[in-house]
PDB file of C-alpha atoms in Angstrom:
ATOM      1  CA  UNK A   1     -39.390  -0.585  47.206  1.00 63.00           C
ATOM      2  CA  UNK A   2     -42.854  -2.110  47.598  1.00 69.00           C
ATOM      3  CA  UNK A   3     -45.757   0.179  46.875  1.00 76.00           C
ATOM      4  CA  UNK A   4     -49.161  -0.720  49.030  1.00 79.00           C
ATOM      5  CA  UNK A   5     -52.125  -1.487  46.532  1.00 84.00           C
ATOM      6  CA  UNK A   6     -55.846  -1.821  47.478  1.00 87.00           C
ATOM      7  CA  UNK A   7     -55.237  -5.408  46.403  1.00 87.00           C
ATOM      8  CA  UNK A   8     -52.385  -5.998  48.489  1.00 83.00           C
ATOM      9  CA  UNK A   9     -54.351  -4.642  51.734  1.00 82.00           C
ATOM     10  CA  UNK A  10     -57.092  -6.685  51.230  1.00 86.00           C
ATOM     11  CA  UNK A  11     -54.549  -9.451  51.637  1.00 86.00           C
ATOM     12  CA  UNK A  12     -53.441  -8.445  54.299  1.00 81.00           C
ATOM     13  CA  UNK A  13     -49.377  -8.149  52.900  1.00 77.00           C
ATOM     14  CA  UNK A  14     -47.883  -5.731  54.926  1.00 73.00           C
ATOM     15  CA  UNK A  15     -45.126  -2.965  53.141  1.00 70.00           C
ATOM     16  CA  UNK A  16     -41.458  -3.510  53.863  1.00 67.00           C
ATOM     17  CA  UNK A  17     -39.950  -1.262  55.958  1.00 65.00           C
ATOM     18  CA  UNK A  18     -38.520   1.859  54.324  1.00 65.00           C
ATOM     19  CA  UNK A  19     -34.755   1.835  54.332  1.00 70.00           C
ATOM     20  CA  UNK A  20     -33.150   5.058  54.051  1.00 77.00           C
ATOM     21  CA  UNK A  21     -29.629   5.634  52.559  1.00 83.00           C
ATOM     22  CA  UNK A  22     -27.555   8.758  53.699  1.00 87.00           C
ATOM     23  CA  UNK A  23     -24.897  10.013  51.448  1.00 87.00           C
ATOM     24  CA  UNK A  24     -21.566  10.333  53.147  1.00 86.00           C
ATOM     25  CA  UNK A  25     -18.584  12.739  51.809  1.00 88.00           C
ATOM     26  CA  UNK A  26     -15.080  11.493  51.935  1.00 86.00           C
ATOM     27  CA  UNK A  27     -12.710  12.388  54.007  1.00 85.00           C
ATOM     28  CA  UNK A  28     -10.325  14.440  53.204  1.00 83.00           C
ATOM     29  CA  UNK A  29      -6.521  13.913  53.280  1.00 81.00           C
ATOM     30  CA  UNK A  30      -4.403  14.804  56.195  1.00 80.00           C
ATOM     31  CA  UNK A  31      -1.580  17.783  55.299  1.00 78.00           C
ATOM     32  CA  UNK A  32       1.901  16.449  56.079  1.00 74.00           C
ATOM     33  CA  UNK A  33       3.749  18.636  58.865  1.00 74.00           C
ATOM     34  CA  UNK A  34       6.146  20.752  57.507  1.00 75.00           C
ATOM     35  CA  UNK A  35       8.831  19.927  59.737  1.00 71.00           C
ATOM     36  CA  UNK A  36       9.150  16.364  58.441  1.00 72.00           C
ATOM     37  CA  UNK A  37      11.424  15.187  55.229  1.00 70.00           C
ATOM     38  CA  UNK A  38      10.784  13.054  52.864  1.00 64.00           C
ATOM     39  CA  UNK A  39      12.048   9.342  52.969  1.00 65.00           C
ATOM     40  CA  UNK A  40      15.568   8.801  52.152  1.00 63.00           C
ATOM     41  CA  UNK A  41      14.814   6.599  48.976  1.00 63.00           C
ATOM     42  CA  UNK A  42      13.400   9.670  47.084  1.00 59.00           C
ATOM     43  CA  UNK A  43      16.128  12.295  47.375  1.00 58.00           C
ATOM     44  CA  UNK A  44      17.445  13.976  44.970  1.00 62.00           C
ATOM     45  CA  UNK A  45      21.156  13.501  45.783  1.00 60.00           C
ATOM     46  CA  UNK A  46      20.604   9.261  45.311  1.00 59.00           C
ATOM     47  CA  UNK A  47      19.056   9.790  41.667  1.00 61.00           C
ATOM     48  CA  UNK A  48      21.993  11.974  40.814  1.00 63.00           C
ATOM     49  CA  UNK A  49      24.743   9.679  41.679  1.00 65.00           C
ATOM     50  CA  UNK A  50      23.068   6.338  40.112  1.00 70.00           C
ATOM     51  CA  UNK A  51      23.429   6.970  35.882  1.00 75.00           C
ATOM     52  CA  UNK A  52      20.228   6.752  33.910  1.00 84.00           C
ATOM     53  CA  UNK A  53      20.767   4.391  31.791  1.00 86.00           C
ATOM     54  CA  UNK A  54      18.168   6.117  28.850  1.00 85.00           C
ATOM     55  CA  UNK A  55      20.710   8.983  29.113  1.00 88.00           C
ATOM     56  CA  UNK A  56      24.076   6.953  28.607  1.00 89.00           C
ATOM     57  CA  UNK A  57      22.209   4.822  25.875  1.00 88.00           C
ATOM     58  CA  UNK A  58      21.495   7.923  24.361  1.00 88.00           C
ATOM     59  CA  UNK A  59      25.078   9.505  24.912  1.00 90.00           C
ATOM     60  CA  UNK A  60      26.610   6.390  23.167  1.00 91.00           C
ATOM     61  CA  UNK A  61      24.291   6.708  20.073  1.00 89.00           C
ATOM     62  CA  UNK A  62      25.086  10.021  19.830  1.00 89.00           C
ATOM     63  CA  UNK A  63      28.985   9.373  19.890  1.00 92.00           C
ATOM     64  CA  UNK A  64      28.774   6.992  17.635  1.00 90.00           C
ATOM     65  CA  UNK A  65      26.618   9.009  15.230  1.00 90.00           C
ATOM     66  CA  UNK A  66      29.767  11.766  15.387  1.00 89.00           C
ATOM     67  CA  UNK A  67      32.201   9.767  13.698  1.00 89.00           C
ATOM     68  CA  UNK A  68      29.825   9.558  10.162  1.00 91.00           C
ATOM     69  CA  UNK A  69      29.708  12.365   7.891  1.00 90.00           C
ATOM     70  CA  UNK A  70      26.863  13.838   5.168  1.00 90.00           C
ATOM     71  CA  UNK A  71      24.167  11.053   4.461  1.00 91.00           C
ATOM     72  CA  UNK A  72      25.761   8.667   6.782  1.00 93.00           C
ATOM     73  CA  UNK A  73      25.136  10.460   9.671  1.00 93.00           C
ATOM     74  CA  UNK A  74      21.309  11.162   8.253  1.00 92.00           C
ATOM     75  CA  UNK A  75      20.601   7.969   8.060  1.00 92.00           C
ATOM     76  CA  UNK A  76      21.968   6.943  11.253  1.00 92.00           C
ATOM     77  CA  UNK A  77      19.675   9.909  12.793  1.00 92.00           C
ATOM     78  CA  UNK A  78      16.759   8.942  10.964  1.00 92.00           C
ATOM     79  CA  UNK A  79      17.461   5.194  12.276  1.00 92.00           C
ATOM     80  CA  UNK A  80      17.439   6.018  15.060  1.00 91.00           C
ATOM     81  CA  UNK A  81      14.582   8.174  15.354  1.00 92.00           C
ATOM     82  CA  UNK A  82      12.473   5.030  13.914  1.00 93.00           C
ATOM     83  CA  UNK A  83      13.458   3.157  16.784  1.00 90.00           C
ATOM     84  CA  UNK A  84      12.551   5.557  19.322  1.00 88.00           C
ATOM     85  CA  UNK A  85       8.900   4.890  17.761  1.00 92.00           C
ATOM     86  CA  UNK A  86       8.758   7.610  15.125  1.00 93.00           C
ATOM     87  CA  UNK A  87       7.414   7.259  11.141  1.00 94.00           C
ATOM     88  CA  UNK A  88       9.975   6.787   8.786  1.00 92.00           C
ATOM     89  CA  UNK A  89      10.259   9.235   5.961  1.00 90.00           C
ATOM     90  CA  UNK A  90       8.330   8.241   2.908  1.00 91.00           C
ATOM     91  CA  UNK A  91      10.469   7.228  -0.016  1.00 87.00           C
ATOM     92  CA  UNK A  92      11.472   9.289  -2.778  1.00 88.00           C
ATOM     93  CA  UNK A  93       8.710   9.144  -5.802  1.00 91.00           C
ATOM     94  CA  UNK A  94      10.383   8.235  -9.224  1.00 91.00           C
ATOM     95  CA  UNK A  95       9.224   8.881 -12.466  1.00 95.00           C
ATOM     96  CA  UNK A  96       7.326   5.589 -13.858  1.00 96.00           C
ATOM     97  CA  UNK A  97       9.680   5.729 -17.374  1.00 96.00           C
ATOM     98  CA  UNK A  98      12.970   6.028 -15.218  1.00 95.00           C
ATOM     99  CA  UNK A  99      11.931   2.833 -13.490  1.00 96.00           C
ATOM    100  CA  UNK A 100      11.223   1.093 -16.211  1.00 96.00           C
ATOM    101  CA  UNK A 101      14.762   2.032 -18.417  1.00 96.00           C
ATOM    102  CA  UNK A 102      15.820   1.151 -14.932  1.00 95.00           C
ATOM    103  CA  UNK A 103      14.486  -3.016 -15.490  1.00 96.00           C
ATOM    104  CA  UNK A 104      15.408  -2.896 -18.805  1.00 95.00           C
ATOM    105  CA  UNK A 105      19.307  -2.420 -17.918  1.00 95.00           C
ATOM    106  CA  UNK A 106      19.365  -4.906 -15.385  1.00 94.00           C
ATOM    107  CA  UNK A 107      17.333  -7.719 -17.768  1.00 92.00           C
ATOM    108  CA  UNK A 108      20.094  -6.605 -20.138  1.00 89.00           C
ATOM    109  CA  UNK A 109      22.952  -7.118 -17.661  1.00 88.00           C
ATOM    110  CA  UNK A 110      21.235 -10.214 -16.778  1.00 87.00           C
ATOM    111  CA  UNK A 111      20.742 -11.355 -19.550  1.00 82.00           C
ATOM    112  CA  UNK A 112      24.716 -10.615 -21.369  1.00 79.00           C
ATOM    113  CA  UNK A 113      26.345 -12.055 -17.782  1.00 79.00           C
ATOM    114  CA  UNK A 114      24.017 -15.839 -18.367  1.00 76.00           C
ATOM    115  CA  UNK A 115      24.433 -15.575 -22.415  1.00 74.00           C
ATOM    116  CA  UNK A 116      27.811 -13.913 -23.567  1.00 67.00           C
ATOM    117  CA  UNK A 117      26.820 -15.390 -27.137  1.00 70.00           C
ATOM    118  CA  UNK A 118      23.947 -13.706 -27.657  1.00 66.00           C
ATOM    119  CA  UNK A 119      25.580 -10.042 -27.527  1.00 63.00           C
ATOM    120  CA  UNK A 120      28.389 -11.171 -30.706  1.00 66.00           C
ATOM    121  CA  UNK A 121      26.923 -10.171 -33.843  1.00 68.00           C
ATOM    122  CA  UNK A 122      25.105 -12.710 -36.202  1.00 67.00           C
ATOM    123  CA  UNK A 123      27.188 -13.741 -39.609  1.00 68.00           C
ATOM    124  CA  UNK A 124      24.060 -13.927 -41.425  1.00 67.00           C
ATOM    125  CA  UNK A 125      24.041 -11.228 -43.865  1.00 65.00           C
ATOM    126  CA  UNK A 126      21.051  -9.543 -45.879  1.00 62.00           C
ATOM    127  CA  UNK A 127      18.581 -11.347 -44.631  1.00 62.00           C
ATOM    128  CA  UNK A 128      15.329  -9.689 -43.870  1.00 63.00           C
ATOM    129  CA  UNK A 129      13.377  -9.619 -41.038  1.00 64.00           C
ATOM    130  CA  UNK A 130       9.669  -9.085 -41.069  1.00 63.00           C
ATOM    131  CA  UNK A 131       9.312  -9.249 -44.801  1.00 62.00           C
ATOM    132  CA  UNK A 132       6.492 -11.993 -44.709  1.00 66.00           C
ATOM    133  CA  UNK A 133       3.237 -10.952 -46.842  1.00 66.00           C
ATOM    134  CA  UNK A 134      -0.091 -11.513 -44.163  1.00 66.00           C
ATOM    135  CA  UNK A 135      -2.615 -13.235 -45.973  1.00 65.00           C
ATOM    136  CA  UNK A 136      -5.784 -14.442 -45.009  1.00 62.00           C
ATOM    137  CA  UNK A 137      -6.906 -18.409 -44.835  1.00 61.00           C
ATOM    138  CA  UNK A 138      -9.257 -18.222 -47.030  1.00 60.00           C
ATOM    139  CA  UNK A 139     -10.963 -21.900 -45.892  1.00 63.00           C
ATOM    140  CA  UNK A 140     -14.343 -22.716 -46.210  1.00 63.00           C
ATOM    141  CA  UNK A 141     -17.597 -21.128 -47.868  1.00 61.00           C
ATOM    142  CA  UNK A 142     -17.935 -19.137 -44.419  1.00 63.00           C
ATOM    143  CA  UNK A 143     -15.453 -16.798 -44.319  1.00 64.00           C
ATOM    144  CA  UNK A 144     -16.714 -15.173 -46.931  1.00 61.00           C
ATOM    145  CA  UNK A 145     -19.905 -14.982 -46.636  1.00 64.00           C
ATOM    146  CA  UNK A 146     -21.606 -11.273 -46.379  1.00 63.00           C
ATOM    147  CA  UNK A 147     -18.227  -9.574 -48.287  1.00 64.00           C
ATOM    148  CA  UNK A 148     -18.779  -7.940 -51.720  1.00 65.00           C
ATOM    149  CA  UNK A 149     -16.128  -8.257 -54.198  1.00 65.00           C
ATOM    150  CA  UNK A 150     -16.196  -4.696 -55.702  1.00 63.00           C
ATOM    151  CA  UNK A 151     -14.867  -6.096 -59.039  1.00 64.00           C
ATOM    152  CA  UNK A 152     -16.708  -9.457 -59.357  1.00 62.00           C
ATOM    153  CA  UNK A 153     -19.804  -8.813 -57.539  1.00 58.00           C
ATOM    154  CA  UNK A 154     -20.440  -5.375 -56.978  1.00 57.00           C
ATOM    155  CA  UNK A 155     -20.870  -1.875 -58.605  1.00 57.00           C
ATOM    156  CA  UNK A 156     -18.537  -2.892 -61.790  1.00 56.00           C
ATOM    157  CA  UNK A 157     -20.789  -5.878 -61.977  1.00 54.00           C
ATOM    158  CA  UNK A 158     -23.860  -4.325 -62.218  1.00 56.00           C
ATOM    159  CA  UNK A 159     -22.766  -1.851 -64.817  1.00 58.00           C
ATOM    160  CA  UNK A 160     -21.596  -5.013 -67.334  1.00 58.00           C
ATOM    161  CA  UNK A 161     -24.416  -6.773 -66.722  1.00 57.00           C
ATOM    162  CA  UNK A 162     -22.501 -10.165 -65.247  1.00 54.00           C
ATOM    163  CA  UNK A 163     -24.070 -12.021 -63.063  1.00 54.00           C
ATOM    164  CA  UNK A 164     -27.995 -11.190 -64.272  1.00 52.00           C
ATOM    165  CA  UNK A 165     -30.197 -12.331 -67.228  1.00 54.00           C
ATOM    166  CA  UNK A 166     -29.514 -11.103 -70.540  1.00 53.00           C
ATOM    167  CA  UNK A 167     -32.778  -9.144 -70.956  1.00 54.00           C
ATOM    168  CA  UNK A 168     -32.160  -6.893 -68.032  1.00 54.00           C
ATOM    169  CA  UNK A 169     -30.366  -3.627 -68.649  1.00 56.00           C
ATOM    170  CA  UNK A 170     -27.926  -1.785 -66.703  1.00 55.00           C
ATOM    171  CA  UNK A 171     -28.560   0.972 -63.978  1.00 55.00           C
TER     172      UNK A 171
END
């Protein structure tokens, strides 16, 4: 749309024409007579005689499910319900120490089916296990440095006087 300006008539540029747009409604549908029928592809008495095959799928599922009893049959339900497109159930929650008596049995199985040997007991008699004293390396002038021997060095010291001049006196 071109709007005339003083500047533009001075020029001598001329406005488009207007164009004008009408608004149309749609037309609406026409009613079918009554007296006609529908086409002969969509009656009902052609669906009925052709099987739907969703139906018999479902019929053979079903009679195959009837032969299973208790949990069988649950599961087979519950399979099948998963692959019509619905969440499977979550799985049963276990207690964290079961699970893990659970591992230990199996390493054990494991372990007495690879080494039958190793489940016979030992000949070795009275010998003790664990019976090793922990002691400290004691190497080098650093690891000891900034520890007080309470008996050489420390409060026993001070009160017999080793380790100072003979003119001082005891605490």
């Amino acid at each position: 749309m071109f709007v005339a300006t003083k500047a533009s008539r001075q020029k001598g540029i001329a406005p488009n024409s207007h164009v004008s747009t009408t608004f149309h409604t749609r037309a609406k549908k026409r009613a079918v007579p009554e007296g006609t029928e529908p086409p002969p592809a969509q009656t009902k008495s052609q669906k009925t005689d052709l099987p739907d095959m969703k139906k018999l799928r479902y019929e053979i599922i079903k009679f195959g499910t009837s032969g299973f009893s208790g949990t069988c049959k649950e599961n087979a339900n519950v399979a099948f319900m998963v692959s019509l497109g619905a969440e499977p159930p979550k799985k049963k929650r276990k207690n964290y120490k079961e699970i893990l008596m659970e591992k230990k049995k199996s390493d054990q199985s494991q372990e007495s089916s690879l080494n039958p040997e190793k489940n016979l007991p030992s000949l070795k008699k009275g010998t003790k296990t664990g019976a090793r004293k922990n002691r400290k390396d004691v190497k080098g002038l650093l690891n000891v440095y900034g520890q007080v021997n309470m008996k050489s060095e420390g409060w026993s010291a001070l009160q017999s006087g080793v380790g100072r001049g003979r003119d001082q006196t005891p605490i």
